[in-house]
Amino acid sequence: MEEVRVFPLTCAVQNYAWGKIGLDSEVAKLVVGGDPLAVIEGDKPYAELWMGAHPKGDAQIKDNRIAQTTLGQWIAHYPACLGSKVKDAFQGQLPFLFKVLSVNTALSIQAHPNKELAATLHAQFPEHYPDNNHKPEMAIALTRFQGLCGFRPVDEILGFLQAVPEFHALVGRDAAEELRSSVGDEVRTGRALKKCFTKMMSCEKKVFVDELNELVKRVTQEGAAGKDTSSSNGDLLLRLHSQYPGDIGCFSIYFLNYVVLEPGQAMFLGANEPHAYIYGDCIECMACSDNTVRAGLTRKYIDVNTLCEMLNYKPASAFSKIFPCVSDPADPCVTLYDPPVPDFTVMKIQVPASVKDYTVASVDSASILLVIEGDATATSAAAFPDVTLTRGSVLFVSANESVSLQVTSQSGMTLFRACSLL
Ligand SMILES: [Zn+2]
């Protein structure tokens, strides 16, 4: 039998508690789309779909002519499928993990170390930092997607220090004054911001819980009296507090930008960028790593020292956190989300209704293709017989293989593809 190098996958679902419930979840919708026999439980969270070869969620191969059961096993047998550049650069491993996330309640505020710090942390504390790799991430909204990302412009933080006395109390008068007087001097501002954030994160639990309760009480009363609470970021505060009562992360909304992505918009989370996902569905792609340093909205371990040392204390607007995507000069149907790291690139492929025959071009790395909308019959010299694609279908495509789509849906097709363009 000729070698099969393009094949469909059944991907792993993670039912983390923060996921959207039942068929509200984009993850669950994609799962039933890709497999009509799949059973979705109406009261269960469907948080993440993992499309890749990560040992905690290695995709199953949906082609019974292939001896291996999972994608990871298959890549180990045929590392040439990665493409020669990727195979050499990433030691025979698929360099990325491609995901869909459906977020119902906030995920922890976090940052990921760069390669150098990851190696140091892993050597010192392997129980908290399981590998030595960096973990850049890209999130592309499928529905309106809300998150926190990066430090706010200083005037916004100063505004909250003035308007929210409970927040001011945690930062302290000295640090707050240092931040105020640093305006206009980038280096001093970075230092002062670090001091302010570190002061807050180092507060004793009893102190910040009291201040938080005070703040929540005040904002609740103001809201009930019909007052505008936006100067205290009241709506977001109450939402996060209802999900994580007594958590220091509730105060981070005064330091970090609140970013709302419309469908198709993206944010890229490079090393040391503080971030949290709050609500919505997105495509996510990341380098293969589990290294996360947490800063709140979590019941997990918080390493305050490492966190406060590593963060990127560069204030910038929420708008500047939206990652610019570009149209592929070689193909008007393709939008490229190409972050400044070698591990991954994401492409959005939109086949218009007028196009019935479309070729997913070959790239020189392995890639994973997810159908978000539309139906097609896929043919490839490396996959036989043809594969029927519907919403939720996931296809593994070896390096240098192209796939022809015969689109059968009336309204075109939308696909996302992850690959590594070295
Ligand atoms: Zn992250």
Coordinates of C-alpha atoms and ligand atoms in Angstrom, one line a residue:
M1 CA 0.0 0.0 0.0
E2 CA 1.2 3.4 -0.8
E3 CA 2.0 5.6 2.2
V4 CA -0.9 7.7 3.6
R5 CA 0.4 11.1 4.5
V6 CA -2.9 13.1 4.8
F7 CA -5.5 11.7 7.2
P8 CA -8.4 12.8 9.4
L9 CA -8.0 13.0 13.2
T10 CA -10.3 12.6 16.2
C11 CA -9.1 15.2 18.7
A12 CA -9.0 15.2 22.5
V13 CA -11.5 17.2 24.4
Q14 CA -10.6 18.7 27.8
N15 CA -13.6 19.2 30.2
Y16 CA -12.0 21.8 32.4
A17 CA -14.5 23.4 34.8
W18 CA -14.1 26.9 33.2
G19 CA -15.4 25.7 29.8
K20 CA -18.8 26.6 28.3
I21 CA -21.5 24.1 29.0
G22 CA -22.9 21.5 26.6
L23 CA -23.8 22.8 23.1
D24 CA -23.2 26.5 24.2
S25 CA -19.5 25.5 23.7
E26 CA -17.9 25.9 20.3
V27 CA -15.7 23.0 21.2
A28 CA -18.8 20.7 21.7
K29 CA -20.4 22.0 18.4
L30 CA -17.2 21.1 16.5
V31 CA -17.1 17.7 18.2
V32 CA -20.6 16.8 17.0
G33 CA -20.0 18.3 13.6
G34 CA -16.9 16.2 13.1
D35 CA -18.6 13.0 14.5
P36 CA -22.4 12.9 14.5
L37 CA -22.3 9.9 16.8
A38 CA -20.5 11.9 19.5
V39 CA -22.5 12.3 22.7
I40 CA -22.5 15.8 24.2
E41 CA -23.7 16.0 27.8
G42 CA -25.9 19.0 28.4
D43 CA -24.5 19.8 31.8
K44 CA -20.8 19.2 31.2
P45 CA -18.1 21.9 30.4
Y46 CA -16.4 21.5 27.0
A47 CA -13.3 23.8 27.5
E48 CA -10.7 22.8 25.0
L49 CA -10.2 20.8 21.8
W50 CA -6.5 19.7 21.4
M51 CA -5.4 19.2 17.8
G52 CA -1.9 17.9 18.0
A53 CA 0.4 15.3 19.4
H54 CA 0.8 16.5 23.1
P55 CA 1.1 13.4 25.4
K56 CA -1.8 14.7 27.5
G57 CA -4.1 14.8 24.5
D58 CA -2.6 13.0 21.5
A59 CA -5.1 13.0 18.6
Q60 CA -6.4 9.6 17.3
I61 CA -5.9 8.7 13.7
K62 CA -9.2 8.2 11.9
D63 CA -7.9 5.9 9.1
N64 CA -7.8 2.2 9.9
R65 CA -5.2 1.4 7.3
I66 CA -2.7 3.1 9.4
A67 CA -1.0 0.9 12.0
Q68 CA -0.4 3.6 14.6
T69 CA -3.3 4.7 16.8
T70 CA -2.2 8.3 17.6
L71 CA -0.7 11.2 15.7
G72 CA 2.3 11.3 18.1
Q73 CA 3.0 7.6 17.5
W74 CA 2.8 8.2 13.7
I75 CA 5.1 11.2 13.7
A76 CA 7.6 9.2 15.7
H77 CA 7.6 6.6 12.9
Y78 CA 7.6 9.1 10.0
P79 CA 9.4 12.2 11.2
A80 CA 10.0 13.2 7.6
C81 CA 6.3 14.2 7.5
L82 CA 7.3 17.3 9.5
G83 CA 9.4 18.6 6.7
S84 CA 13.2 18.6 6.9
K85 CA 13.6 22.1 8.4
V86 CA 11.0 21.6 11.1
K87 CA 12.3 18.0 11.8
D88 CA 15.8 19.3 12.4
A89 CA 14.8 22.5 14.3
F90 CA 12.4 20.8 16.7
Q91 CA 14.1 17.4 17.2
G92 CA 11.5 15.4 15.3
Q93 CA 8.5 16.8 17.2
L94 CA 5.5 18.7 16.0
P95 CA 6.4 22.2 17.3
F96 CA 2.9 23.5 18.1
L97 CA -0.3 22.6 19.7
F98 CA -3.4 23.8 18.0
K99 CA -6.6 24.3 20.0
V100 CA -10.1 25.6 20.2
L101 CA -11.1 27.2 23.5
S102 CA -14.6 27.9 24.8
V103 CA -14.3 30.1 27.9
N104 CA -17.2 30.5 30.3
T105 CA -15.4 31.7 33.5
A106 CA -12.0 33.4 33.6
L107 CA -8.8 31.5 33.4
S108 CA -5.9 32.4 35.7
I109 CA -3.9 35.6 35.1
Q110 CA -0.6 34.3 33.8
A111 CA 2.6 34.9 31.9
H112 CA 5.0 32.5 30.2
P113 CA 8.7 32.6 30.5
N114 CA 11.1 33.1 27.6
K115 CA 13.4 30.1 26.7
E116 CA 16.2 31.2 28.9
L117 CA 14.0 31.7 32.0
A118 CA 12.1 28.5 31.2
A119 CA 15.4 26.5 31.3
T120 CA 16.4 28.1 34.6
L121 CA 13.0 27.6 36.3
H122 CA 12.7 24.0 35.0
A123 CA 16.2 23.2 36.5
Q124 CA 15.3 24.8 39.9
F125 CA 11.6 23.9 40.3
P126 CA 10.7 21.0 38.0
E127 CA 7.5 20.4 39.9
H128 CA 6.1 23.8 38.9
Y129 CA 7.8 24.2 35.5
P130 CA 7.6 20.9 33.7
D131 CA 9.8 21.6 30.7
N132 CA 12.5 23.9 29.4
N133 CA 10.6 25.5 26.5
H134 CA 9.0 28.9 26.0
K135 CA 5.3 29.1 25.4
P136 CA 4.2 31.9 23.1
E137 CA 0.5 31.8 22.3
M138 CA -1.8 33.3 19.8
A139 CA -5.6 33.6 20.3
I140 CA -7.9 34.3 17.4
A141 CA -11.5 35.1 18.2
L142 CA -14.3 32.9 16.8
T143 CA -16.9 34.8 18.8
R144 CA -16.6 38.1 20.6
F145 CA -13.7 37.3 22.9
Q146 CA -12.8 39.1 26.2
G147 CA -9.4 39.0 27.9
L148 CA -6.8 40.9 29.9
C149 CA -3.5 41.6 28.2
G150 CA -0.4 43.7 29.1
F151 CA -0.1 46.7 31.3
R152 CA -2.4 49.6 30.7
P153 CA -1.2 53.1 29.7
V154 CA 0.1 54.8 32.9
D155 CA -2.6 57.5 32.9
E156 CA -5.3 54.8 33.2
I157 CA -3.5 53.1 36.1
L158 CA -3.1 56.5 37.8
G159 CA -6.8 57.2 37.2
F160 CA -7.7 53.9 39.1
L161 CA -5.3 54.7 41.9
Q162 CA -7.2 57.9 42.4
A163 CA -10.7 56.6 41.9
V164 CA -10.3 53.3 43.8
P165 CA -9.0 53.8 47.3
E166 CA -9.0 50.1 48.1
F167 CA -6.6 49.6 45.2
H168 CA -4.5 52.5 46.3
A169 CA -4.2 51.0 49.8
L170 CA -2.7 47.8 48.4
V171 CA -0.2 49.7 46.2
G172 CA 0.7 52.1 48.9
R173 CA 1.3 55.9 48.8
D174 CA 5.1 55.7 48.1
A175 CA 4.9 53.4 45.1
A176 CA 1.8 55.2 43.7
E177 CA 3.6 58.6 44.0
E178 CA 6.7 57.1 42.3
L179 CA 4.5 56.1 39.4
R180 CA 2.9 59.5 39.2
S181 CA 6.2 61.3 39.1
S182 CA 7.7 59.0 36.5
V183 CA 5.4 60.0 33.7
G184 CA 7.4 61.0 30.6
D185 CA 10.4 58.9 31.6
E186 CA 10.0 55.4 30.1
V187 CA 12.7 53.7 32.2
R188 CA 11.5 55.2 35.5
T189 CA 7.9 54.3 34.6
G190 CA 8.8 50.7 34.0
R191 CA 10.6 50.6 37.4
A192 CA 7.8 52.3 39.2
L193 CA 5.2 50.0 37.6
K194 CA 7.1 47.0 38.7
K195 CA 7.3 48.4 42.3
C196 CA 3.5 49.1 42.3
F197 CA 2.6 45.7 41.0
T198 CA 5.0 43.9 43.3
K199 CA 3.6 45.8 46.3
M200 CA 0.1 44.7 45.5
M201 CA 1.0 41.1 44.7
S202 CA 3.1 40.8 47.9
C203 CA 0.2 42.0 50.2
E204 CA -0.8 39.7 53.0
K205 CA -3.9 37.7 52.2
K206 CA -5.9 39.2 55.1
V207 CA -5.1 42.7 53.9
F208 CA -6.2 42.3 50.3
V209 CA -9.3 40.2 51.1
D210 CA -10.5 43.0 53.5
E211 CA -9.9 45.6 50.8
L212 CA -11.5 43.5 48.1
N213 CA -14.6 42.9 50.3
E214 CA -14.8 46.6 51.0
L215 CA -14.5 47.5 47.3
V216 CA -17.0 44.9 46.2
K217 CA -19.5 46.2 48.8
R218 CA -19.0 49.8 47.8
V219 CA -19.4 49.1 44.0
T220 CA -22.4 46.9 44.7
Q221 CA -24.1 49.7 46.7
E222 CA -23.2 52.3 44.1
G223 CA -24.6 50.1 41.3
A224 CA -27.8 49.5 43.3
A225 CA -28.2 53.2 43.7
G226 CA -28.0 53.6 40.0
K227 CA -24.6 55.2 40.0
D228 CA -22.1 54.7 37.1
T229 CA -19.3 52.5 38.5
S230 CA -17.1 52.6 35.4
S231 CA -14.4 54.6 37.2
S232 CA -13.9 51.5 39.4
N233 CA -14.3 49.1 36.5
G234 CA -17.3 47.9 38.5
D235 CA -18.9 45.5 36.1
L236 CA -15.8 43.5 35.4
L237 CA -14.8 43.6 39.1
L238 CA -18.1 42.1 40.2
R239 CA -18.0 39.5 37.5
L240 CA -14.5 38.3 38.4
H241 CA -15.2 38.5 42.1
S242 CA -18.3 36.3 41.7
Q243 CA -16.1 33.7 40.0
Y244 CA -13.0 34.1 42.2
P245 CA -14.1 35.6 45.6
G246 CA -11.2 36.9 47.7
D247 CA -8.7 36.5 44.9
I248 CA -5.9 39.0 44.4
G249 CA -6.4 38.7 40.6
C250 CA -9.6 40.8 40.9
F251 CA -7.4 43.8 41.5
S252 CA -5.3 43.1 38.4
I253 CA -8.0 44.7 36.2
Y254 CA -6.6 48.1 37.3
F255 CA -3.2 47.2 36.0
L256 CA -4.0 45.2 32.9
N257 CA -5.8 46.2 29.6
Y258 CA -9.3 44.8 29.1
V259 CA -9.2 43.6 25.5
V260 CA -12.2 42.7 23.4
L261 CA -11.5 40.9 20.2
E262 CA -14.2 40.7 17.4
P263 CA -14.3 37.5 15.4
G264 CA -11.1 37.2 13.3
Q265 CA -9.1 39.5 15.5
A266 CA -6.2 38.1 17.4
M267 CA -3.8 38.7 20.3
F268 CA -0.3 37.3 20.5
L269 CA 1.1 36.6 23.9
G270 CA 4.8 36.6 23.7
A271 CA 7.2 35.9 26.6
N272 CA 6.5 37.7 29.9
E273 CA 3.3 39.3 28.8
P274 CA 0.6 39.2 31.6
H275 CA -2.7 37.9 30.3
A276 CA -6.0 36.1 31.1
Y277 CA -8.9 34.9 29.1
I278 CA -12.2 36.0 30.4
Y279 CA -15.0 34.9 28.1
G280 CA -15.6 33.7 24.5
D281 CA -14.5 31.1 21.9
C282 CA -11.2 31.2 20.2
I283 CA -8.7 29.4 18.1
E284 CA -5.4 29.1 19.9
C285 CA -2.0 28.0 18.8
M286 CA 1.0 27.7 21.0
A287 CA 4.5 26.2 21.3
C288 CA 4.6 22.8 23.0
S289 CA 5.1 23.6 26.6
D290 CA 3.3 23.8 29.9
N291 CA 5.3 26.5 31.6
T292 CA 2.9 29.0 33.2
V293 CA 3.6 31.5 35.9
R294 CA 0.3 32.5 37.6
A295 CA -0.8 35.9 39.1
G296 CA -4.3 35.3 40.4
L297 CA -7.8 34.2 39.4
T298 CA -6.6 30.7 40.4
R299 CA -6.5 28.2 43.2
K300 CA -3.2 27.0 41.9
Y301 CA 0.3 27.9 43.0
I302 CA 1.4 31.6 42.6
D303 CA 5.1 32.2 42.4
V304 CA 5.0 35.9 43.2
N305 CA 8.8 36.5 43.1
T306 CA 9.3 34.9 39.7
L307 CA 6.2 36.6 38.3
C308 CA 7.1 40.1 39.5
E309 CA 10.7 39.7 38.2
M310 CA 9.8 38.4 34.8
L311 CA 6.9 40.6 33.6
N312 CA 7.1 43.0 30.7
Y313 CA 6.4 46.4 32.4
K314 CA 5.8 48.3 29.2
P315 CA 2.5 50.2 29.4
A316 CA 0.5 50.2 26.1
S317 CA -3.0 50.7 25.0
A318 CA -5.6 47.9 24.7
F319 CA -5.8 48.6 21.0
S320 CA -2.1 48.0 20.5
K321 CA -2.6 44.4 21.8
I322 CA -4.6 43.4 18.8
F323 CA -2.2 41.4 16.6
P324 CA -2.1 42.6 12.9
C325 CA -3.0 39.8 10.5
V326 CA -2.1 40.2 6.8
S327 CA -3.6 38.9 3.6
D328 CA -1.4 36.2 2.0
P329 CA 0.1 37.8 -1.2
A330 CA 0.0 34.4 -2.8
D331 CA -3.7 33.6 -2.1
P332 CA -6.5 36.1 -1.5
C333 CA -8.5 33.5 0.4
V334 CA -5.8 33.2 3.1
T335 CA -5.2 35.5 6.1
L336 CA -1.9 35.0 7.9
Y337 CA -1.4 35.3 11.6
D338 CA 2.4 35.1 11.7
P339 CA 3.9 35.8 15.1
P340 CA 7.6 36.6 15.7
V341 CA 8.4 33.1 16.8
P342 CA 9.4 30.1 14.6
D343 CA 7.2 27.6 16.4
F344 CA 3.9 28.3 14.6
T345 CA 1.9 30.4 12.1
V346 CA -1.9 30.3 11.8
M347 CA -3.8 30.8 8.5
K348 CA -7.5 31.5 8.1
I349 CA -8.8 30.2 4.8
Q350 CA -12.0 31.6 3.6
V351 CA -13.3 30.1 0.4
P352 CA -16.0 32.3 -1.1
A353 CA -19.3 30.8 -2.2
S354 CA -18.3 31.4 -5.8
V355 CA -15.3 29.1 -5.6
K356 CA -16.1 25.4 -5.9
D357 CA -12.7 24.0 -6.4
Y358 CA -10.0 25.2 -4.1
T359 CA -6.5 23.9 -3.4
V360 CA -5.0 24.1 0.1
A361 CA -1.4 24.8 -1.0
S362 CA 1.5 22.7 0.2
V363 CA 3.8 24.2 2.8
D364 CA 7.2 22.8 3.9
S365 CA 6.0 21.9 7.3
A366 CA 3.4 19.5 8.6
S367 CA 0.1 21.3 9.3
I368 CA -3.3 20.7 10.9
L369 CA -6.5 21.9 9.2
L370 CA -9.7 22.5 11.0
V371 CA -13.1 23.1 9.3
I372 CA -15.1 25.8 11.1
E373 CA -17.8 26.1 8.5
G374 CA -18.8 24.4 5.2
D375 CA -18.6 21.0 3.6
A376 CA -16.2 19.6 1.0
T377 CA -14.7 16.5 -0.5
A378 CA -11.0 16.5 0.0
T379 CA -8.6 14.7 -2.3
S380 CA -4.9 14.4 -2.1
A381 CA -2.3 12.3 -3.7
A382 CA -1.3 11.3 -0.2
A383 CA -4.9 10.4 1.0
F384 CA -7.1 7.9 -0.7
P385 CA -9.9 7.4 -1.0
D386 CA -11.4 10.9 -0.6
V387 CA -12.1 12.4 2.8
T388 CA -15.5 14.1 3.5
L389 CA -15.0 17.3 5.4
T390 CA -17.7 19.0 7.5
R391 CA -17.8 21.5 10.3
G392 CA -15.5 20.1 13.0
S393 CA -13.4 17.9 10.7
V394 CA -9.7 17.9 11.4
L395 CA -7.1 16.9 8.9
F396 CA -3.4 16.2 9.4
V397 CA -1.4 17.2 6.3
S398 CA 2.3 16.2 6.0
A399 CA 4.8 18.6 4.7
N400 CA 4.8 19.3 1.0
E401 CA 1.4 17.8 0.4
S402 CA -1.5 19.8 -1.1
V403 CA -5.2 19.1 -0.6
S404 CA -7.9 19.8 -3.2
L405 CA -11.3 20.7 -1.9
Q406 CA -14.5 20.2 -3.9
V407 CA -16.8 22.5 -1.9
T408 CA -20.3 21.2 -1.6
S409 CA -21.8 23.8 0.8
Q410 CA -23.6 26.7 -0.8
S411 CA -22.1 29.5 1.3
G412 CA -18.4 28.7 0.9
M413 CA -16.0 27.4 3.6
T414 CA -14.0 28.7 6.5
L415 CA -10.9 26.7 7.7
F416 CA -8.0 27.4 10.1
R417 CA -4.6 25.9 9.6
A418 CA -1.6 25.7 11.9
C419 CA 1.9 25.1 10.5
S420 CA 5.4 26.2 11.2
L421 CA 7.0 28.6 8.6
L422 CA 10.6 28.6 9.4
Ligands
ZN1 ZN -1.2 31.8 28.5

